[in-house]
Amino acid sequence: MNVLFLSSEVAPFSKTGGLADVAFALPRALARLGHDVRVVTPRYGGVDPRGMQPATAPLTLHFPFGDLTGLLLEHPPVGSCRIRFLEQAELFGNRPGVYGGVHGEYGDNALRFAYLAVAALSFAQLEGFVPDVVHLNDWQTALAAVALKRGYFSTELADARTVLTLHNAAYQGKFEKHAMSELGLPWDLFTSELLEDHDRVSFLKAGITFADALTAVSPTFARELQTPEGGHGLDGLLRREKHKLTGILNGVDTDTWDPAIDPLLPARFSADDPSGKDECTRALRDVAGLRQSDGPLFGVLGRMTDQKGVELIQAVVPGLVDRGAQVAVLGSGDRHFEDGYRALAARYPGRVSVRIGFDEALAHLVEAGSDFFLMPSRFEPCGLNQMYSLLYGAVPIVRGVGGLLDTVVDLGADDGTGVVFHEFSADALWGACGRALALWQDPAWLADVRERGMSQDFGWEKAARAYEAVYASP
Ligand code: ADP
């Protein structure tokens, strides 16, 4: 099949979260199954264009706000998958950020991502690539589903099936309604059945309504989206559209995340030979400025936002330190969460460390060097870090929501791989930490649990086959 795959982020070129990892790994996995997959993503200012070649002639699109000329640049192939970068200086190239800069979100994100959606379709036409499937991801590219049905219905793209994957429904791309006129969207679409959401235009709602098929990044997330607690206001719509919704668990890119071959680690290890993990733990302590110790090391990694249960982690840190544990944190996000970690690191020097920022190498070392991994998310569509932690022998302590529930089996079961708790409270997390500390006291049990986690198969092939089935379904 010919697949046109649109994403606002593709690792390692641009990344703010798990979407980027998926947008790099899934297209390659689909290409390995024999499909012709072409990824289109913006060339933000931070993406180095050297080595890229124009894939077509420049193309000018006409919008009510004016004309925009862009160029499609082809990156040298990665595997058998083609990655194309949309070059448009004003909207993307002259800006370093993906969604915003130091002053917050860019004010013209509606234009920027509407342009991405439409330009990707028009460039496909220009180069004569007729997709069987146009695969969209989150609100940023969702508008292409509307464009295909309303703007391209009499073109060779008319028969393309649109699949929209929901990676995180908390971000919906809602804009003031004048964006309808600016973008040239017909006003008859501005109804509560279609694009309107509380008098604003919602790109995600547009995609959910117009896409032929929807996927969510884990089976549990697909169910949660249809509930008032987990639907982020879209539950009614998703119950209406549930006949076209499938949950498919993300895979792990094992070219990048495999402790047996990971070049970012000081020593390598595997389920068969876990001995190198100790050296990683020592290195993590050194790099993070933690004292060398025999106690357990708890790792934390990821965005510091309301989603991730940061306040629960910060509440249990003093208790963990009292019990002889250490905590290594890497991430960035909301200022008050960052400050909370800084205060804990200042209060417990050598026992609690925090690195604010984005650091790929340190992220790998946190996974490899930690004994336990804390991820008490309020909600978690799929979550990658808990899968990395399983593979890297850091026993995950997770809240039983979304993809966390689909990937971690509680210690209470014979095939346990981690600690699962349910209530969103510091007490419940503390109870889970107590169970982890009991596991720590029993080295044979710990080795067993770890080995099971490290032996999990999270390869992308299974997910790619599930997407293939969605692409092919009538
Ligand atoms: P989300 O997509 O909600 O942010 P995921 O767990 O699905 O969470 O994916 C997060 C991805 O971003 C993982 O690949 C993780 O390793 C990476 N990541 C998050 N924060 C950082 C950071 N500060 N430095 C390096 N990598 C990070």
Short mmCIF file of C-alpha atoms in Angstrom, two decimals, residues 203-454:
data_model
loop_
_atom_site.label_atom_id
_atom_site.label_comp_id
_atom_site.label_asym_id
_atom_site.label_seq_id
_atom_site.Cartn_x
_atom_site.Cartn_y
_atom_site.Cartn_z
CA PHE A 203 -8.96 20.51 14.80
CA LEU A 204 -9.04 17.23 16.71
CA LYS A 205 -12.81 17.07 16.62
CA ALA A 206 -12.64 17.75 12.89
CA GLY A 207 -10.31 14.81 12.44
CA ILE A 208 -12.34 12.47 14.64
CA THR A 209 -15.48 13.34 12.71
CA PHE A 210 -14.07 13.15 9.19
CA ALA A 211 -11.46 10.34 9.43
CA ASP A 212 -12.51 6.95 8.08
CA ALA A 213 -10.82 5.15 10.97
CA LEU A 214 -9.46 6.14 14.37
CA THR A 215 -6.82 4.46 16.46
CA ALA A 216 -5.77 5.15 20.04
CA VAL A 217 -2.28 4.28 21.25
CA SER A 218 -3.36 1.55 23.67
CA PRO A 219 -6.46 -0.61 24.13
CA THR A 220 -7.14 0.78 27.62
CA PHE A 221 -6.82 4.36 26.34
CA ALA A 222 -9.32 3.55 23.57
CA ARG A 223 -11.81 2.52 26.26
CA GLU A 224 -11.00 5.42 28.61
CA LEU A 225 -11.54 7.96 25.83
CA GLN A 226 -15.20 6.97 25.78
CA THR A 227 -15.68 7.82 29.46
CA PRO A 228 -16.27 11.24 31.04
CA GLU A 229 -13.17 10.75 33.26
CA GLY A 230 -10.83 9.87 30.41
CA GLY A 231 -12.37 11.54 27.38
CA HIS A 232 -11.08 15.12 27.81
CA GLY A 233 -14.52 16.33 26.78
CA LEU A 234 -14.55 14.15 23.66
CA ASP A 235 -16.19 11.10 25.25
CA GLY A 236 -19.62 11.74 23.75
CA LEU A 237 -18.14 12.18 20.28
CA LEU A 238 -15.95 9.09 20.68
CA ARG A 239 -18.88 6.98 21.86
CA ARG A 240 -20.66 8.14 18.70
CA GLU A 241 -17.64 7.17 16.58
CA LYS A 242 -16.59 4.06 18.49
CA HIS A 243 -17.39 1.77 15.56
CA LYS A 244 -14.30 3.16 13.84
CA LEU A 245 -11.97 3.26 16.90
CA THR A 246 -9.27 0.61 17.58
CA GLY A 247 -6.68 0.54 20.37
CA ILE A 248 -3.17 -0.40 19.21
CA LEU A 249 -0.33 -0.44 21.72
CA ASN A 250 2.79 1.43 20.61
CA GLY A 251 5.97 -0.52 20.18
CA VAL A 252 9.48 0.36 21.29
CA ASP A 253 12.14 1.29 18.76
CA THR A 254 14.64 -1.39 19.71
CA ASP A 255 17.31 0.07 17.42
CA THR A 256 17.42 2.94 19.92
CA TRP A 257 16.19 1.33 23.13
CA ASP A 258 17.91 -1.99 23.73
CA PRO A 259 20.39 -2.22 26.63
CA ALA A 260 22.31 -4.98 24.83
CA ILE A 261 23.45 -2.60 22.06
CA ASP A 262 22.80 0.90 23.44
CA PRO A 263 25.84 3.07 22.58
CA LEU A 264 24.78 5.72 25.10
CA LEU A 265 25.50 3.41 28.07
CA PRO A 266 28.87 2.88 29.78
CA ALA A 267 28.18 -0.90 29.86
CA ARG A 268 25.71 -3.12 28.08
CA PHE A 269 23.46 -5.78 29.55
CA SER A 270 20.53 -8.04 28.79
CA ALA A 271 18.11 -10.45 30.46
CA ASP A 272 20.65 -13.24 29.92
CA ASP A 273 23.57 -11.25 31.27
CA PRO A 274 22.40 -8.40 33.50
CA SER A 275 25.81 -7.81 35.12
CA GLY A 276 26.53 -4.57 33.19
CA LYS A 277 23.60 -2.84 34.87
CA ASP A 278 25.62 -2.25 38.05
CA GLU A 279 28.14 -0.18 36.12
CA CYS A 280 25.30 1.88 34.65
CA THR A 281 23.96 2.48 38.16
CA ARG A 282 27.38 3.65 39.36
CA ALA A 283 27.69 5.93 36.31
CA LEU A 284 24.22 7.39 36.87
CA ARG A 285 25.11 8.20 40.48
CA ASP A 286 28.30 9.92 39.32
CA VAL A 287 26.67 11.86 36.52
CA ALA A 288 23.69 12.88 38.66
CA GLY A 289 25.86 13.83 41.65
CA LEU A 290 24.45 11.14 43.93
CA ARG A 291 26.56 9.43 46.55
CA GLN A 292 27.63 5.85 45.77
CA SER A 293 25.39 3.63 47.90
CA ASP A 294 23.97 0.13 48.29
CA GLY A 295 20.40 1.36 48.57
CA PRO A 296 17.81 1.35 45.77
CA LEU A 297 17.82 4.08 43.17
CA PHE A 298 14.48 5.39 41.90
CA GLY A 299 14.46 7.04 38.46
CA VAL A 300 12.01 9.64 37.15
CA LEU A 301 11.97 10.84 33.55
CA GLY A 302 9.58 12.86 31.46
CA ARG A 303 7.56 16.00 31.07
CA MET A 304 6.74 17.73 34.36
CA THR A 305 3.09 18.45 33.75
CA ASP A 306 -0.23 17.72 35.45
CA GLN A 307 -0.53 14.54 33.40
CA LYS A 308 2.46 12.87 35.00
CA GLY A 309 1.51 12.90 38.70
CA VAL A 310 4.54 15.00 39.65
CA GLU A 311 2.99 16.11 42.94
CA LEU A 312 2.62 12.48 44.03
CA ILE A 313 6.30 11.78 43.35
CA GLN A 314 7.39 14.91 45.20
CA ALA A 315 5.25 13.88 48.17
CA VAL A 316 6.91 10.46 48.54
CA VAL A 317 10.54 11.56 48.02
CA PRO A 318 11.22 12.41 51.72
CA GLY A 319 9.88 8.99 52.78
CA LEU A 320 12.03 7.22 50.21
CA VAL A 321 15.13 9.08 51.38
CA ASP A 322 14.28 8.16 55.01
CA ARG A 323 14.21 4.51 53.97
CA GLY A 324 17.72 4.77 52.46
CA ALA A 325 16.72 5.21 48.81
CA GLN A 326 17.94 7.77 46.28
CA VAL A 327 16.03 9.53 43.52
CA ALA A 328 17.36 10.72 40.13
CA VAL A 329 15.08 13.01 38.13
CA LEU A 330 15.36 14.25 34.54
CA GLY A 331 12.75 16.35 32.79
CA SER A 332 11.30 19.78 32.31
CA GLY A 333 7.90 21.39 32.27
CA ASP A 334 5.79 23.53 34.56
CA ARG A 335 7.83 25.95 36.61
CA HIS A 336 6.30 25.04 39.98
CA PHE A 337 7.05 21.35 39.43
CA GLU A 338 10.63 22.11 38.41
CA ASP A 339 11.05 24.30 41.50
CA GLY A 340 9.62 21.56 43.71
CA TYR A 341 12.29 19.15 42.50
CA ARG A 342 15.02 21.76 42.88
CA ALA A 343 13.95 22.26 46.50
CA LEU A 344 14.07 18.50 47.18
CA ALA A 345 17.54 18.21 45.60
CA ALA A 346 18.75 21.11 47.76
CA ARG A 347 17.26 19.50 50.87
CA TYR A 348 18.78 16.07 50.20
CA PRO A 349 22.18 16.61 48.52
CA GLY A 350 23.74 13.36 47.34
CA ARG A 351 20.42 11.55 47.72
CA VAL A 352 18.10 13.40 45.38
CA SER A 353 19.25 14.89 42.08
CA VAL A 354 17.34 16.77 39.43
CA ARG A 355 18.41 17.73 35.92
CA ILE A 356 16.03 20.18 34.28
CA GLY A 357 16.22 19.93 30.48
CA PHE A 358 16.05 17.51 27.58
CA ASP A 359 18.99 15.12 27.48
CA GLU A 360 18.76 11.97 25.37
CA ALA A 361 21.94 10.37 26.72
CA LEU A 362 20.99 10.98 30.34
CA ALA A 363 17.49 9.61 29.63
CA HIS A 364 19.06 6.31 28.59
CA LEU A 365 21.29 6.30 31.66
CA VAL A 366 18.34 6.99 33.99
CA GLU A 367 16.54 3.94 32.57
CA ALA A 368 19.66 1.76 32.68
CA GLY A 369 20.94 2.90 36.06
CA SER A 370 17.72 2.95 38.08
CA ASP A 371 16.46 0.03 40.14
CA PHE A 372 12.89 1.33 40.08
CA PHE A 373 11.09 3.75 37.80
CA LEU A 374 8.30 6.02 39.04
CA MET A 375 5.43 6.82 36.65
CA PRO A 376 2.25 7.61 38.64
CA SER A 377 0.44 9.32 35.76
CA ARG A 378 -2.99 10.88 36.13
CA PHE A 379 -3.64 9.62 32.59
CA GLU A 380 -1.29 7.95 30.11
CA PRO A 381 -2.43 7.20 26.55
CA CYS A 382 0.37 4.67 26.03
CA GLY A 383 3.55 5.81 27.70
CA LEU A 384 6.95 4.76 26.44
CA ASN A 385 9.12 5.29 29.47
CA GLN A 386 7.57 2.42 31.44
CA MET A 387 8.31 0.09 28.51
CA TYR A 388 11.90 1.35 28.30
CA SER A 389 12.23 0.83 32.05
CA LEU A 390 10.98 -2.76 31.78
CA LEU A 391 13.52 -3.48 29.04
CA TYR A 392 16.30 -1.75 31.00
CA GLY A 393 15.68 -3.61 34.25
CA ALA A 394 14.25 -0.64 36.18
CA VAL A 395 11.13 -2.11 37.79
CA PRO A 396 8.27 0.28 36.98
CA ILE A 397 5.92 1.62 39.65
CA VAL A 398 2.88 2.83 37.73
CA ARG A 399 -0.68 3.94 38.18
CA GLY A 400 -3.09 1.51 36.49
CA VAL A 401 -4.30 3.78 33.69
CA GLY A 402 -4.09 3.76 29.89
CA GLY A 403 -1.08 2.07 28.37
CA LEU A 404 0.52 1.64 31.80
CA LEU A 405 -2.16 -0.92 32.61
CA ASP A 406 -1.60 -2.65 29.27
CA THR A 407 2.16 -3.02 29.72
CA VAL A 408 2.94 -3.57 33.42
CA VAL A 409 1.74 -6.63 35.35
CA ASP A 410 1.53 -6.21 39.12
CA LEU A 411 3.90 -8.17 41.37
CA GLY A 412 0.93 -9.96 42.91
CA ALA A 413 0.61 -12.13 39.77
CA ASP A 414 2.95 -14.98 38.87
CA ASP A 415 4.03 -13.10 35.77
CA GLY A 416 4.48 -9.77 37.60
CA THR A 417 6.82 -7.19 36.08
CA GLY A 418 6.22 -4.13 38.25
CA VAL A 419 4.08 -2.45 40.88
CA VAL A 420 0.63 -1.22 39.86
CA PHE A 421 -1.52 1.01 42.10
CA HIS A 422 -4.83 2.63 41.31
CA GLU A 423 -5.96 5.61 43.36
CA PHE A 424 -4.45 8.94 42.30
CA SER A 425 -3.04 9.89 45.70
CA ALA A 426 0.31 10.23 47.44
CA ASP A 427 -0.77 7.59 49.97
CA ALA A 428 -1.46 5.07 47.23
CA LEU A 429 1.91 5.80 45.59
CA TRP A 430 3.61 5.48 48.97
CA GLY A 431 1.95 2.08 49.43
CA ALA A 432 3.31 1.04 46.03
CA CYS A 433 6.81 2.26 46.99
CA GLY A 434 6.57 0.16 50.15
CA ARG A 435 5.92 -2.92 48.01
CA ALA A 436 8.89 -2.00 45.82
CA LEU A 437 11.13 -1.71 48.89
CA ALA A 438 9.94 -5.15 50.04
CA LEU A 439 10.90 -6.50 46.61
CA TRP A 440 14.33 -4.88 47.02
CA GLN A 441 14.80 -6.85 50.25
CA ASP A 442 14.32 -10.13 48.37
CA PRO A 443 17.11 -10.31 45.73
CA ALA A 444 15.95 -13.59 44.16
CA TRP A 445 12.41 -12.29 43.64
CA LEU A 446 13.77 -8.96 42.35
CA ALA A 447 16.00 -10.76 39.83
CA ASP A 448 13.02 -12.76 38.67
CA VAL A 449 10.75 -9.75 38.21
CA ARG A 450 13.51 -7.85 36.44
CA GLU A 451 14.29 -10.69 34.08
CA ARG A 452 10.64 -10.99 33.08
CA GLY A 453 10.48 -7.26 32.33
CA MET A 454 13.69 -7.34 30.31
#
